[in-house]
Amino acid sequence: SQTIHQWPATLVQPVGSPLSLECTVEGTSNPNLYWYRQAAGRGLQLLFYSVGIGQISSEVPQNLSASRPQDRQFILSSKKLLLSDSGFYLCAWGRNNSPLHFGNGTRLTVT
Amino acid sequence: AQSVTQLDSHVSVSEGTPVLLRCNYSSSYSPSLFWYVQHPNKGLQLLLKYTSAATLVKGINGFEAEFKKSETSFHLTKPSAHMSDAAEYFCVVRKGSYNTDKLIFGTGTRLQVFP
């Protein structure tokens, strides 16, 4: 069966520090991969999606970037964090015409 | 363009009473609709999905939703609430373009269940 792993579960980082969140998927190949952010009291906002290795599409302009160095690995990064980057980050995988499957998320607090 | 509107940000019910979480959608073609649940500090779990088959969709944990095209609604219901149902619920529509599965989320409804 397919599983999705996200780490770390929680992270506290100072303003201006770099960020790297990792997501890996097991049990499937060539998935569509997604990064979502959930700000406090708000719905989920799609940040990035990828349909293949090295293929990244950004949905909103921001301080973050994403990369897909391997088929089942999706990384969310920042060179310098802002206070506004705080939130709950969720990775998800899917295939056309199927629901998305989400990881357990990373709670990021920028201080 | 597709969108979903969750009509209530908070819903409170007593244990054992019915649950109704309301969602209206907007779509220029036949939509794919979902309900997801999120427990505190957890990822999202799929409750049920509608993909143009039966209009009454049964999901996990006793939840179901009815697709009503005339009302552009996809409300989530459960006959009898349980304490473990307390969570945030998201109504979702798939945006759908070639080779992607982008989802558009509603703003969520927080369900509280009182003993």
Short mmCIF file of C-alpha atoms in Angstrom, two decimals:
data_model
loop_
_atom_site.label_atom_id
_atom_site.label_comp_id
_atom_site.label_asym_id
_atom_site.label_seq_id
_atom_site.Cartn_x
_atom_site.Cartn_y
_atom_site.Cartn_z
CA SER A 1 0.00 0.00 0.00
CA GLN A 2 1.02 3.60 -0.48
CA THR A 3 2.27 5.77 2.36
CA ILE A 4 3.46 9.34 2.58
CA HIS A 5 6.00 10.60 5.08
CA GLN A 6 6.63 14.17 6.15
CA TRP A 7 9.27 15.45 8.52
CA PRO A 8 9.84 17.04 10.84
CA ALA A 9 6.47 17.09 12.59
CA THR A 10 7.20 20.41 14.29
CA LEU A 11 9.83 23.05 13.69
CA VAL A 12 10.70 26.36 15.32
CA GLN A 13 13.02 28.57 13.32
CA PRO A 14 14.20 32.18 13.71
CA VAL A 15 13.43 34.82 11.13
CA GLY A 16 16.06 34.85 8.39
CA SER A 17 17.08 31.22 8.81
CA PRO A 18 16.80 28.64 5.99
CA LEU A 19 14.12 25.99 5.73
CA SER A 20 13.97 22.49 4.32
CA LEU A 21 10.89 20.27 4.69
CA GLU A 22 10.94 16.85 3.14
CA CYS A 23 8.18 14.60 1.88
CA THR A 24 8.53 11.10 0.49
CA VAL A 25 6.01 8.69 -0.95
CA GLU A 26 6.24 4.91 -0.89
CA GLY A 27 4.39 2.26 -2.82
CA THR A 28 3.68 4.16 -6.01
CA SER A 29 5.57 5.62 -8.92
CA ASN A 30 5.27 8.88 -10.84
CA PRO A 31 2.74 10.45 -8.48
CA ASN A 32 1.56 14.03 -8.69
CA LEU A 33 2.96 15.79 -5.62
CA TYR A 34 1.66 18.85 -3.81
CA TRP A 35 2.63 21.27 -1.04
CA TYR A 36 -0.19 23.03 0.78
CA ARG A 37 -0.07 25.57 3.57
CA GLN A 38 -2.73 26.03 6.20
CA ALA A 39 -2.59 29.29 8.12
CA ALA A 40 -4.29 29.52 11.50
CA GLY A 41 -8.07 29.53 11.15
CA ARG A 42 -7.98 29.36 7.37
CA GLY A 43 -8.37 26.78 4.65
CA LEU A 44 -5.61 25.15 2.66
CA GLN A 45 -3.71 27.06 0.04
CA LEU A 46 -1.90 25.23 -2.75
CA LEU A 47 1.72 26.37 -2.91
CA PHE A 48 3.40 24.03 -5.41
CA TYR A 49 2.62 20.99 -7.46
CA SER A 50 4.75 18.64 -9.51
CA VAL A 51 3.86 16.11 -12.19
CA GLY A 52 7.38 14.70 -12.54
CA ILE A 53 11.05 14.95 -11.59
CA GLY A 54 12.29 18.50 -11.92
CA GLN A 55 8.85 19.79 -12.91
CA ILE A 56 7.57 22.35 -10.41
CA SER A 57 4.68 24.75 -10.77
CA SER A 58 4.11 27.56 -8.31
CA GLU A 59 0.59 28.65 -7.52
CA VAL A 60 1.31 31.80 -5.53
CA PRO A 61 4.25 34.21 -5.37
CA GLN A 62 6.07 33.76 -2.11
CA ASN A 63 9.27 33.35 -0.17
CA LEU A 64 9.34 29.58 -0.67
CA SER A 65 10.56 27.23 -3.37
CA ALA A 66 10.08 23.54 -4.10
CA SER A 67 12.14 20.85 -5.74
CA ARG A 68 11.63 17.26 -6.82
CA PRO A 69 15.04 15.64 -7.10
CA GLN A 70 13.62 12.10 -7.23
CA ASP A 71 10.33 10.63 -8.40
CA ARG A 72 8.94 10.19 -4.88
CA GLN A 73 10.67 13.02 -3.05
CA PHE A 74 9.34 16.55 -2.74
CA ILE A 75 11.18 19.27 -0.83
CA LEU A 76 9.96 22.67 0.33
CA SER A 77 12.66 25.25 0.96
CA SER A 78 13.38 28.82 1.85
CA LYS A 79 16.65 30.74 1.98
CA LYS A 80 15.40 33.22 4.58
CA LEU A 81 12.25 32.64 6.57
CA LEU A 82 9.74 35.39 7.29
CA LEU A 83 7.32 35.59 10.20
CA SER A 84 4.49 35.18 7.70
CA ASP A 85 5.85 31.76 6.70
CA SER A 86 4.51 30.29 9.95
CA GLY A 87 1.80 27.72 9.41
CA PHE A 88 0.96 24.08 8.94
CA TYR A 89 2.50 22.59 5.82
CA LEU A 90 0.99 19.54 4.21
CA CYS A 91 2.41 17.35 1.49
CA ALA A 92 0.07 15.28 -0.65
CA TRP A 93 0.24 12.84 -3.53
CA GLY A 94 -2.34 11.91 -6.11
CA ARG A 95 -3.09 10.60 -9.56
CA ASN A 96 -5.47 11.90 -12.17
CA ASN A 97 -9.09 11.17 -11.27
CA SER A 98 -8.28 10.05 -7.74
CA PRO A 99 -8.42 11.83 -4.38
CA LEU A 100 -5.31 13.30 -2.82
CA HIS A 101 -3.60 11.53 0.06
CA PHE A 102 -2.05 13.75 2.70
CA GLY A 103 0.87 13.43 5.06
CA ASN A 104 0.57 14.31 8.74
CA GLY A 105 1.94 17.79 8.21
CA THR A 106 4.70 19.98 9.64
CA ARG A 107 3.90 22.74 12.12
CA LEU A 108 6.35 25.58 11.38
CA THR A 109 6.71 28.48 13.81
CA VAL A 110 8.96 31.35 12.77
CA THR A 111 10.05 33.47 15.73
CA ALA B 1 -13.93 28.67 -12.32
CA GLN B 2 -14.66 26.20 -9.60
CA SER B 3 -15.09 27.10 -5.96
CA VAL B 4 -16.70 25.84 -2.78
CA THR B 5 -18.32 27.78 0.04
CA GLN B 6 -18.74 26.31 3.48
CA LEU B 7 -21.61 28.16 5.02
CA ASP B 8 -20.71 27.67 8.69
CA SER B 9 -17.30 28.19 10.26
CA HIS B 10 -18.41 26.46 13.49
CA VAL B 11 -21.08 23.88 14.25
CA SER B 12 -21.87 22.57 17.73
CA VAL B 13 -23.99 19.51 18.42
CA SER B 14 -24.69 17.21 21.33
CA GLU B 15 -23.51 13.63 21.22
CA GLY B 16 -26.15 11.41 19.64
CA THR B 17 -27.80 14.21 17.64
CA PRO B 18 -27.60 14.64 13.85
CA VAL B 19 -24.79 16.50 12.14
CA LEU B 20 -25.21 18.79 9.13
CA LEU B 21 -22.24 20.57 7.58
CA ARG B 22 -23.20 22.72 4.61
CA CYS B 23 -21.29 23.23 1.39
CA ASN B 24 -22.24 24.95 -1.85
CA TYR B 25 -20.17 24.64 -4.97
CA SER B 26 -19.68 26.56 -8.17
CA SER B 27 -18.50 24.80 -11.30
CA SER B 28 -18.78 25.31 -15.02
CA TYR B 29 -19.00 21.56 -15.59
CA SER B 30 -19.80 18.41 -13.64
CA PRO B 31 -17.59 18.66 -10.58
CA SER B 32 -15.66 16.13 -8.54
CA LEU B 33 -16.38 16.89 -4.90
CA PHE B 34 -14.85 15.61 -1.68
CA TRP B 35 -15.12 15.95 2.06
CA TYR B 36 -11.96 15.70 4.13
CA VAL B 37 -11.61 15.66 7.91
CA GLN B 38 -8.67 16.98 9.90
CA HIS B 39 -8.09 16.19 13.55
CA PRO B 40 -5.88 18.62 15.52
CA ASN B 41 -2.30 18.79 14.25
CA LYS B 42 -2.93 15.94 11.84
CA GLY B 43 -3.08 15.57 8.11
CA LEU B 44 -6.31 15.35 6.15
CA GLN B 45 -8.27 12.15 5.78
CA LEU B 46 -10.71 11.54 2.96
CA LEU B 47 -14.27 11.00 4.20
CA LEU B 48 -16.03 10.54 0.88
CA LYS B 49 -16.00 11.58 -2.77
CA TYR B 50 -18.52 12.32 -5.50
CA THR B 51 -17.51 11.72 -9.10
CA SER B 52 -20.80 11.83 -11.05
CA ALA B 53 -22.02 8.36 -10.12
CA ALA B 54 -24.67 8.01 -7.39
CA THR B 55 -25.80 11.35 -5.97
CA LEU B 56 -25.92 9.99 -2.41
CA VAL B 57 -22.40 9.15 -1.37
CA LYS B 58 -21.58 7.10 1.70
CA GLY B 59 -18.26 7.60 3.43
CA ILE B 60 -16.36 6.38 6.41
CA ASN B 61 -17.43 6.70 10.06
CA GLY B 62 -21.13 6.87 9.18
CA PHE B 63 -20.93 10.10 7.17
CA GLU B 64 -22.71 10.65 3.90
CA ALA B 65 -23.26 13.52 1.48
CA GLU B 66 -25.83 14.22 -1.19
CA PHE B 67 -25.00 15.94 -4.46
CA LYS B 68 -27.86 18.25 -5.46
CA LYS B 69 -27.25 19.88 -8.81
CA SER B 70 -30.39 22.04 -8.62
CA GLU B 71 -29.17 23.55 -5.37
CA THR B 72 -25.43 23.36 -6.18
CA SER B 73 -24.97 21.78 -2.77
CA PHE B 74 -22.97 18.91 -1.31
CA HIS B 75 -23.89 18.88 2.38
CA LEU B 76 -22.29 16.40 4.78
CA THR B 77 -24.51 14.59 7.27
CA LYS B 78 -24.37 11.98 9.98
CA PRO B 79 -27.42 10.66 11.85
CA SER B 80 -25.80 10.55 15.28
CA ALA B 81 -22.70 12.47 16.36
CA HIS B 82 -19.94 10.84 18.36
CA MET B 83 -17.38 12.61 20.52
CA SER B 84 -14.64 11.40 18.16
CA ASP B 85 -16.26 13.34 15.29
CA ALA B 86 -15.01 16.62 16.75
CA ALA B 87 -12.62 17.94 14.10
CA GLU B 88 -12.32 20.35 11.18
CA TYR B 89 -14.13 19.39 7.98
CA PHE B 90 -13.27 20.64 4.52
CA CYS B 91 -15.45 20.62 1.44
CA VAL B 92 -13.27 20.35 -1.65
CA VAL B 93 -13.72 20.55 -5.42
CA ARG B 94 -11.20 19.28 -7.91
CA LYS B 95 -10.03 21.92 -10.31
CA GLY B 96 -8.83 19.33 -12.76
CA SER B 97 -6.65 20.09 -15.71
CA TYR B 98 -4.57 17.84 -17.91
CA ASN B 99 -2.33 15.61 -15.81
CA THR B 100 -2.86 17.49 -12.54
CA ASP B 101 -5.25 17.05 -9.66
CA LYS B 102 -5.39 20.45 -8.05
CA LEU B 103 -7.92 20.75 -5.27
CA ILE B 104 -9.75 23.87 -4.16
CA PHE B 105 -10.55 23.84 -0.46
CA GLY B 106 -13.31 25.52 1.42
CA THR B 107 -12.39 27.48 4.52
CA GLY B 108 -13.45 24.65 6.80
CA THR B 109 -16.11 23.98 9.42
CA ARG B 110 -15.07 23.19 12.97
CA LEU B 111 -17.40 20.63 14.51
CA GLN B 112 -17.72 20.55 18.28
CA VAL B 113 -19.51 17.66 19.96
CA PHE B 114 -20.75 18.10 23.52
CA PRO B 115 -21.50 15.18 25.86
#
